[in-house]
Coordinates of C-alpha atoms and ligand atoms in Angstrom, one line a residue:
M711 CA 35.8 -31.8 -0.1
N712 CA 36.8 -28.5 -1.7
Q713 CA 36.3 -30.0 -5.1
V714 CA 32.8 -31.2 -4.0
V715 CA 32.0 -27.7 -2.7
D716 CA 33.2 -26.2 -6.0
D717 CA 31.1 -28.7 -8.0
V718 CA 28.0 -28.0 -5.9
L719 CA 28.4 -24.2 -6.4
E720 CA 28.8 -24.6 -10.1
G721 CA 25.8 -26.9 -10.3
S722 CA 23.7 -24.4 -8.4
A723 CA 24.8 -21.5 -10.5
A724 CA 24.0 -23.4 -13.7
L725 CA 20.6 -24.3 -12.3
L726 CA 20.0 -20.7 -11.3
E727 CA 20.7 -19.6 -14.9
E728 CA 18.3 -22.2 -16.2
L729 CA 15.5 -21.2 -13.9
C730 CA 16.0 -17.5 -14.7
A731 CA 15.9 -18.2 -18.4
I732 CA 12.3 -19.3 -18.0
S733 CA 9.7 -16.4 -18.0
T734 CA 7.6 -16.8 -14.9
A735 CA 5.6 -13.6 -14.4
T736 CA 2.7 -14.1 -12.0
G737 CA -0.2 -15.6 -14.0
D738 CA 2.1 -17.1 -16.8
A739 CA 0.9 -20.6 -16.0
E740 CA 2.9 -22.2 -18.8
G741 CA 6.2 -20.7 -17.8
L742 CA 5.6 -21.3 -14.1
R743 CA 4.8 -24.9 -14.8
R744 CA 8.1 -25.3 -16.8
C745 CA 10.0 -23.7 -14.0
A746 CA 8.3 -25.9 -11.4
R747 CA 9.2 -29.0 -13.5
R748 CA 12.8 -28.0 -13.8
L749 CA 13.2 -27.4 -10.1
G750 CA 11.1 -30.6 -9.3
H751 CA 13.5 -32.6 -11.5
E752 CA 16.4 -31.6 -9.2
L753 CA 14.5 -32.6 -6.1
V754 CA 13.5 -36.0 -7.5
E755 CA 17.2 -36.7 -8.0
L756 CA 17.7 -35.7 -4.4
G757 CA 15.2 -38.4 -3.3
F758 CA 12.2 -36.1 -2.8
L759 CA 8.7 -37.1 -3.7
V760 CA 7.6 -34.3 -6.1
E761 CA 4.1 -33.3 -7.1
I762 CA 3.0 -30.3 -9.2
E763 CA -0.5 -29.5 -8.1
N764 CA -2.9 -27.1 -9.8
R765 CA -4.9 -24.4 -8.1
P766 CA -7.1 -21.7 -9.6
N767 CA -6.0 -18.1 -9.2
M768 CA -8.3 -15.1 -8.7
D769 CA -9.5 -15.3 -12.3
G770 CA -10.1 -19.1 -12.1
V771 CA -7.1 -19.9 -14.2
S772 CA -5.2 -23.0 -13.1
Q773 CA -1.7 -22.3 -11.7
P774 CA 1.0 -24.8 -10.7
I775 CA 2.3 -25.2 -7.2
L776 CA 5.3 -27.4 -6.5
V777 CA 5.2 -29.6 -3.4
A778 CA 8.3 -31.7 -2.7
T779 CA 8.6 -33.9 0.4
S780 CA 11.7 -35.7 1.7
K781 CA 11.7 -39.2 3.0
P782 CA 10.1 -39.3 6.5
T783 CA 12.8 -39.3 9.2
G784 CA 10.6 -39.9 12.2
G785 CA 11.5 -36.4 13.2
S786 CA 9.4 -33.2 13.1
R787 CA 8.4 -31.6 9.8
V788 CA 10.0 -28.4 8.5
L789 CA 8.4 -26.3 5.8
L790 CA 10.6 -24.6 3.2
I791 CA 8.8 -22.0 1.2
G792 CA 9.4 -19.7 -1.8
H793 CA 7.8 -18.4 -4.9
L794 CA 8.4 -19.2 -8.6
D795 CA 6.8 -16.0 -9.9
T796 CA 8.6 -12.8 -10.9
V797 CA 7.3 -9.3 -11.3
L798 CA 8.8 -8.8 -14.8
P799 CA 7.5 -10.8 -17.8
S800 CA 9.7 -12.1 -20.7
A801 CA 12.9 -13.2 -18.9
T802 CA 16.0 -11.7 -20.4
P803 CA 18.8 -14.3 -21.0
P804 CA 20.8 -14.5 -17.7
R805 CA 24.4 -13.3 -17.8
R806 CA 27.3 -14.7 -15.8
L807 CA 29.7 -12.0 -14.8
E808 CA 32.8 -12.5 -12.8
D809 CA 31.2 -12.2 -9.3
R810 CA 27.5 -12.3 -10.1
I811 CA 24.7 -13.6 -12.2
E812 CA 22.3 -11.1 -13.7
G813 CA 18.8 -12.3 -14.7
T814 CA 15.1 -11.9 -14.3
G815 CA 14.1 -13.0 -10.8
V816 CA 17.6 -14.1 -10.0
L817 CA 17.5 -12.4 -6.6
D818 CA 13.8 -12.5 -6.0
M819 CA 13.8 -15.4 -5.6
K820 CA 15.1 -18.1 -7.9
G821 CA 18.5 -17.7 -6.1
G822 CA 16.9 -19.1 -2.9
F823 CA 15.8 -22.3 -4.7
A824 CA 19.3 -22.7 -6.3
A825 CA 20.9 -22.3 -2.9
L826 CA 18.6 -24.9 -1.3
V827 CA 19.3 -27.5 -4.1
G828 CA 23.0 -26.8 -3.5
A829 CA 22.6 -27.2 0.2
L830 CA 20.8 -30.5 -0.2
R831 CA 23.6 -31.7 -2.5
L832 CA 26.2 -30.7 0.0
C833 CA 24.4 -32.5 2.8
R834 CA 24.3 -35.6 0.6
A835 CA 28.0 -35.3 -0.3
R836 CA 28.9 -35.1 3.3
G837 CA 26.9 -38.3 3.9
Q838 CA 24.6 -36.5 6.2
G839 CA 20.8 -36.6 6.0
T840 CA 18.6 -34.0 7.6
P841 CA 17.1 -34.8 11.0
A842 CA 13.7 -33.3 10.1
E843 CA 11.3 -34.2 7.3
L844 CA 11.4 -31.5 4.7
T845 CA 8.5 -30.2 2.7
L846 CA 9.3 -27.6 0.0
V847 CA 6.4 -25.6 -1.4
A848 CA 7.0 -23.3 -4.4
V849 CA 4.0 -21.0 -5.1
P850 CA 3.1 -19.1 -8.3
D851 CA 1.5 -15.9 -7.0
E852 CA 3.5 -14.3 -4.2
E853 CA 4.4 -11.1 -6.1
I854 CA 0.7 -10.1 -6.1
G855 CA 0.1 -11.3 -2.6
G856 CA -2.2 -13.9 -4.2
P857 CA -4.6 -16.3 -2.6
I858 CA -2.6 -19.5 -3.6
S859 CA 0.4 -18.3 -1.5
E860 CA -1.7 -17.5 1.4
S861 CA -3.6 -20.8 1.4
A862 CA -0.4 -22.8 0.8
V863 CA 1.2 -21.4 3.9
R864 CA -1.9 -22.1 5.9
Q865 CA -2.2 -25.6 4.6
W866 CA 1.5 -26.8 4.7
G867 CA 2.3 -24.6 7.7
E868 CA -0.1 -26.5 9.9
G869 CA 1.8 -28.5 12.6
V870 CA 5.3 -27.9 11.4
S871 CA 8.1 -27.3 13.8
A872 CA 9.9 -24.6 11.7
V873 CA 9.4 -22.5 8.6
L874 CA 12.4 -21.6 6.5
V875 CA 11.8 -18.9 3.9
L876 CA 14.0 -18.8 0.9
E877 CA 13.5 -15.1 0.1
P878 CA 16.7 -13.2 -0.3
G879 CA 18.6 -11.8 2.7
R880 CA 19.8 -8.2 2.4
L881 CA 23.2 -6.9 1.4
I882 CA 24.6 -4.7 4.1
D883 CA 27.9 -3.0 4.6
G884 CA 30.5 -5.8 4.8
G885 CA 27.9 -8.6 5.3
E886 CA 24.5 -10.1 4.7
T887 CA 21.3 -10.6 6.7
I888 CA 18.8 -13.2 7.6
V889 CA 15.3 -12.3 9.0
T890 CA 13.7 -13.4 12.2
G891 CA 10.8 -10.9 12.6
R892 CA 8.3 -9.4 10.2
R893 CA 5.6 -6.8 10.9
G894 CA 1.9 -7.5 10.8
L895 CA -0.7 -4.9 9.9
S896 CA -4.2 -3.7 10.7
V897 CA -6.2 -1.9 8.0
W898 CA -8.4 0.6 9.7
R899 CA -11.2 3.0 8.8
L900 CA -12.5 6.1 10.6
E901 CA -15.8 7.6 9.8
A902 CA -17.0 10.9 11.2
R903 CA -20.5 12.4 11.0
G904 CA -21.2 15.9 12.1
R905 CA -23.9 18.5 11.2
A906 CA -24.1 20.5 8.0
A907 CA -24.9 24.2 8.3
H908 CA -24.5 27.3 6.1
S909 CA -21.1 28.7 6.9
G910 CA -22.2 32.3 6.3
L911 CA -25.5 32.3 8.1
A912 CA -25.3 29.6 10.8
F913 CA -21.7 28.6 11.2
T914 CA -21.9 27.9 14.9
D915 CA -24.8 25.4 14.3
G916 CA -22.5 23.3 12.2
R917 CA -20.3 20.4 13.5
S918 CA -17.4 19.7 11.2
A919 CA -16.7 16.0 10.7
L920 CA -13.9 17.0 8.4
A921 CA -12.1 19.1 11.0
A922 CA -12.5 16.2 13.6
A923 CA -11.1 13.6 11.2
A924 CA -8.3 15.8 10.1
E925 CA -7.2 16.6 13.6
W926 CA -7.5 12.9 14.5
S927 CA -5.5 11.9 11.5
A928 CA -2.6 14.2 12.4
K929 CA -2.6 12.9 15.9
A930 CA -2.9 9.2 14.8
Q931 CA 0.0 9.5 12.4
A932 CA 2.1 11.1 15.2
L933 CA 1.6 8.0 17.4
S934 CA 4.2 6.3 15.1
E935 CA 7.3 5.3 17.0
D936 CA 10.8 4.8 15.7
S937 CA 13.2 2.0 16.4
G938 CA 10.9 -1.0 16.2
G939 CA 7.7 0.5 17.6
P940 CA 4.4 0.5 15.9
I941 CA 3.7 3.0 13.0
V942 CA 0.4 4.5 11.9
N943 CA -0.1 5.6 8.3
V944 CA -3.1 7.6 7.3
G945 CA -3.4 6.6 3.7
R946 CA -6.5 8.6 2.6
I947 CA -8.8 11.2 3.9
I948 CA -12.0 12.5 2.3
G949 CA -14.2 15.2 3.8
G950 CA -17.1 17.4 2.7
D951 CA -20.8 17.5 2.7
S952 CA -22.3 14.0 3.0
E953 CA -23.4 13.8 -0.7
F954 CA -19.8 14.6 -1.7
V955 CA -18.3 11.9 0.5
Q956 CA -20.9 9.3 -0.2
D957 CA -20.8 9.6 -4.0
L958 CA -17.3 10.7 -4.6
G959 CA -17.2 9.0 -8.1
E960 CA -19.8 11.5 -9.3
E961 CA -19.2 14.4 -7.0
H962 CA -15.4 14.7 -7.4
R963 CA -16.2 17.2 -10.2
F964 CA -16.8 19.8 -7.4
V965 CA -13.1 19.7 -6.5
G966 CA -11.4 22.8 -7.8
T967 CA -14.7 24.8 -7.9
S968 CA -16.2 27.1 -5.3
Q969 CA -19.5 25.2 -5.2
R970 CA -20.7 24.0 -1.7
L971 CA -17.7 25.5 0.1
N972 CA -20.2 27.4 2.2
V973 CA -21.3 24.2 3.9
V974 CA -19.8 23.0 7.2
A975 CA -18.5 19.6 6.2
D976 CA -20.6 17.0 7.9
R977 CA -19.0 13.8 6.7
S978 CA -15.4 12.5 6.6
L979 CA -13.7 9.2 6.0
A980 CA -10.1 8.4 6.8
E981 CA -8.4 5.0 5.9
G982 CA -5.0 3.7 6.6
E983 CA -2.8 1.1 8.2
A984 CA -1.0 0.4 11.5
R985 CA 2.1 -1.9 11.4
Y986 CA 3.7 -3.5 14.4
L987 CA 6.0 -6.3 15.4
T988 CA 4.1 -7.7 18.3
L989 CA 0.5 -8.2 19.3
A990 CA 1.1 -6.1 22.4
D991 CA 2.2 -3.2 20.2
R992 CA -0.9 -3.8 18.0
D993 CA -3.2 -3.5 21.0
R994 CA -1.4 -0.5 22.4
V995 CA -1.5 1.5 19.2
L996 CA -5.1 0.6 18.3
N997 CA -6.2 1.5 21.8
R998 CA -4.6 4.9 21.5
M999 CA -6.2 5.4 18.1
R1000 CA -9.6 4.6 19.7
G1001 CA -8.9 7.0 22.6
L1002 CA -8.0 9.8 20.1
A1003 CA -11.3 9.1 18.3
E1004 CA -13.3 9.4 21.5
R1005 CA -11.7 12.7 22.4
A1006 CA -12.0 14.1 18.8
A1007 CA -15.7 13.1 18.9
E1008 CA -16.2 14.9 22.1
S1009 CA -14.3 18.1 21.4
W1010 CA -15.9 18.6 17.9
G1011 CA -19.3 17.4 18.8
V1012 CA -19.4 14.8 16.1
E1013 CA -20.0 11.0 16.0
I1014 CA -16.9 8.9 15.2
L1015 CA -16.7 5.3 14.3
F1016 CA -13.3 3.6 14.3
D1017 CA -13.0 0.1 12.9
V1018 CA -10.3 -2.4 12.0
V1019 CA -11.4 -4.0 8.8
E1020 CA -8.5 -6.3 8.0
E1021 CA -5.7 -7.8 10.0
I1022 CA -2.5 -9.7 9.3
P1023 CA -0.6 -11.0 12.3
P1024 CA 3.0 -10.1 12.9
V1025 CA 5.9 -12.6 13.1
P1026 CA 7.5 -11.5 16.3
P1027 CA 11.2 -12.4 16.8
S1028 CA 11.0 -15.4 19.1
E1029 CA 13.4 -16.7 21.7
R1030 CA 14.0 -20.0 19.8
G1031 CA 14.3 -18.1 16.5
G1032 CA 16.8 -15.8 18.1
E1033 CA 18.9 -18.8 19.4
L1034 CA 18.9 -20.5 16.0
A1035 CA 19.8 -17.2 14.3
R1036 CA 22.7 -16.8 16.7
M1037 CA 24.0 -20.3 15.8
L1038 CA 23.8 -19.3 12.1
V1039 CA 25.6 -16.0 12.8
D1040 CA 28.4 -18.0 14.6
A1041 CA 28.5 -20.6 11.8
A1042 CA 29.0 -17.7 9.3
R1043 CA 31.7 -16.2 11.4
T1044 CA 33.6 -19.5 11.5
D1045 CA 33.1 -19.7 7.8
G1046 CA 34.8 -16.3 7.4
W1047 CA 31.9 -13.9 6.6
R1048 CA 29.6 -11.6 8.5
L1049 CA 25.9 -12.4 9.0
E1050 CA 23.5 -10.2 10.8
T1051 CA 19.9 -10.8 12.0
E1052 CA 17.1 -8.5 10.9
T1053 CA 14.5 -8.7 13.6
D1054 CA 12.1 -6.1 12.1
R1055 CA 11.5 -6.4 8.4
G1056 CA 8.5 -4.6 7.0
G1057 CA 6.4 -6.0 4.2
V1058 CA 4.0 -8.9 4.7
S1059 CA 5.4 -12.2 3.5
F1060 CA 4.8 -16.0 3.8
P1061 CA 5.2 -16.4 7.6
N1062 CA 2.6 -13.8 8.3
F1063 CA 0.0 -16.3 6.9
L1064 CA 0.9 -19.1 9.3
P1065 CA -2.0 -20.3 11.4
D1066 CA -0.1 -18.9 14.5
P1067 CA 3.1 -17.1 13.4
S1068 CA 4.3 -16.6 17.0
A1069 CA 4.1 -20.4 17.8
V1070 CA 6.5 -21.5 15.0
L1071 CA 10.3 -21.2 14.6
V1072 CA 10.8 -18.9 11.6
I1073 CA 14.0 -18.1 9.7
D1074 CA 13.4 -15.9 6.7
G1075 CA 15.7 -14.3 4.2
L1076 CA 17.8 -17.5 3.7
G1077 CA 18.4 -16.8 0.0
P1078 CA 21.5 -15.3 -1.5
V1079 CA 21.9 -11.5 -1.6
G1080 CA 22.2 -9.1 -4.5
D1081 CA 20.4 -6.0 -5.7
G1082 CA 18.1 -4.6 -8.3
M1083 CA 15.0 -6.6 -7.3
H1084 CA 12.1 -6.3 -9.8
T1085 CA 14.3 -4.5 -12.4
R1086 CA 16.1 -5.6 -15.6
E1087 CA 19.4 -5.0 -13.7
E1088 CA 18.6 -7.6 -11.0
W1089 CA 21.6 -9.6 -9.9
V1090 CA 22.8 -12.1 -7.3
S1091 CA 26.2 -12.4 -5.8
L1092 CA 28.0 -15.7 -6.6
A1093 CA 30.0 -15.4 -3.3
S1094 CA 26.7 -15.1 -1.5
L1095 CA 25.2 -18.1 -3.3
D1096 CA 28.2 -20.1 -2.2
R1097 CA 27.8 -18.9 1.4
R1098 CA 24.1 -19.5 1.5
I1099 CA 24.6 -23.1 0.2
R1100 CA 26.8 -23.8 3.2
L1101 CA 24.6 -21.9 5.6
I1102 CA 21.4 -23.7 4.6
A1103 CA 23.2 -27.0 4.7
Y1104 CA 24.4 -26.3 8.2
L1105 CA 20.9 -25.3 9.2
L1106 CA 19.3 -28.4 7.7
E1107 CA 21.9 -30.6 9.5
T1108 CA 21.5 -28.9 12.9
L1109 CA 17.7 -28.2 13.0
P1110 CA 16.1 -30.1 15.8
G1111 CA 14.6 -33.3 14.4
Ligands
ZN248 ZN1 10.1 -12.4 -3.3

């Protein structure tokens, strides 16, 4: 069996080098298609039904998306998801060093695909199938948070029992991580309207929308909690007389001059995000922001509108996800290495776009670890690739069918 494991690792490392040698920057349809074909070829050999579909990106240019489905088992369906695109264009030739592979996109996230192929080979070598029917979807536009990624997760995430994300885990002191929770976010906008007045002649007649929005912003930002609680980030605030705020493109030329500084600023606009791990946290923090807006409106005598303009749901760490993660942590320990669970990873990713993220079992960060993501120094640990092959194989063999 040890020889088999060595062969599987070597096969995966070689595949990873091949995938990394292909330039696949987001939008490079030709490179992405070649990479999809190369990965698809491996999956055909493993008995998957493979299709490379085409979908238009934001500019209407057709981009490839790889969809590979295993033979139906009669069990439930599991979605495996990852992205073929990289941030950097023009892949540099990958280099194999003693304990790592360096290459463009090797960590984020071609390593995850190589680990999956290794895991499937290992399952086959052990004579074990997987209890669940697997669908692997590899998308071309994750690095720009593109529409194809989002729609793919919605489409293939419908009705699955679990979602396994092949993005890399994180390298930590003496170990590695997987991810069971991801934050969601609300994009909000606050608009304040007061009353303009000459600050020299009629200051007390004025009602400063700018002062109200600025005070509100400081208090809203301070609602942020540490250790897993929600955070509020005020990303932008604009204030001034209403012409200035309404036509900033033209009126920004007044910045740095003394013109119209004698007007009580009757208009202000603040924009930002709130990020949270649970819907209860979302409701709590947004209610407090609304409450602050009501109080600021009252104390400054201005009108304030607070709106949420966009929302992406969180992937809260679930009971079942936690149980499965504990099994993986135990399996890693038996295998002689330390695995930890991240329950609170920032950054929106695939599982956030599931039809109902809290209803599905999600394990994220299954890919091998390394460092230097999105740089020319990006690398992946060969020891980690080896571990992840065994970890994913174990996961596929034990997932409830
Ligand atoms: Zn990624």
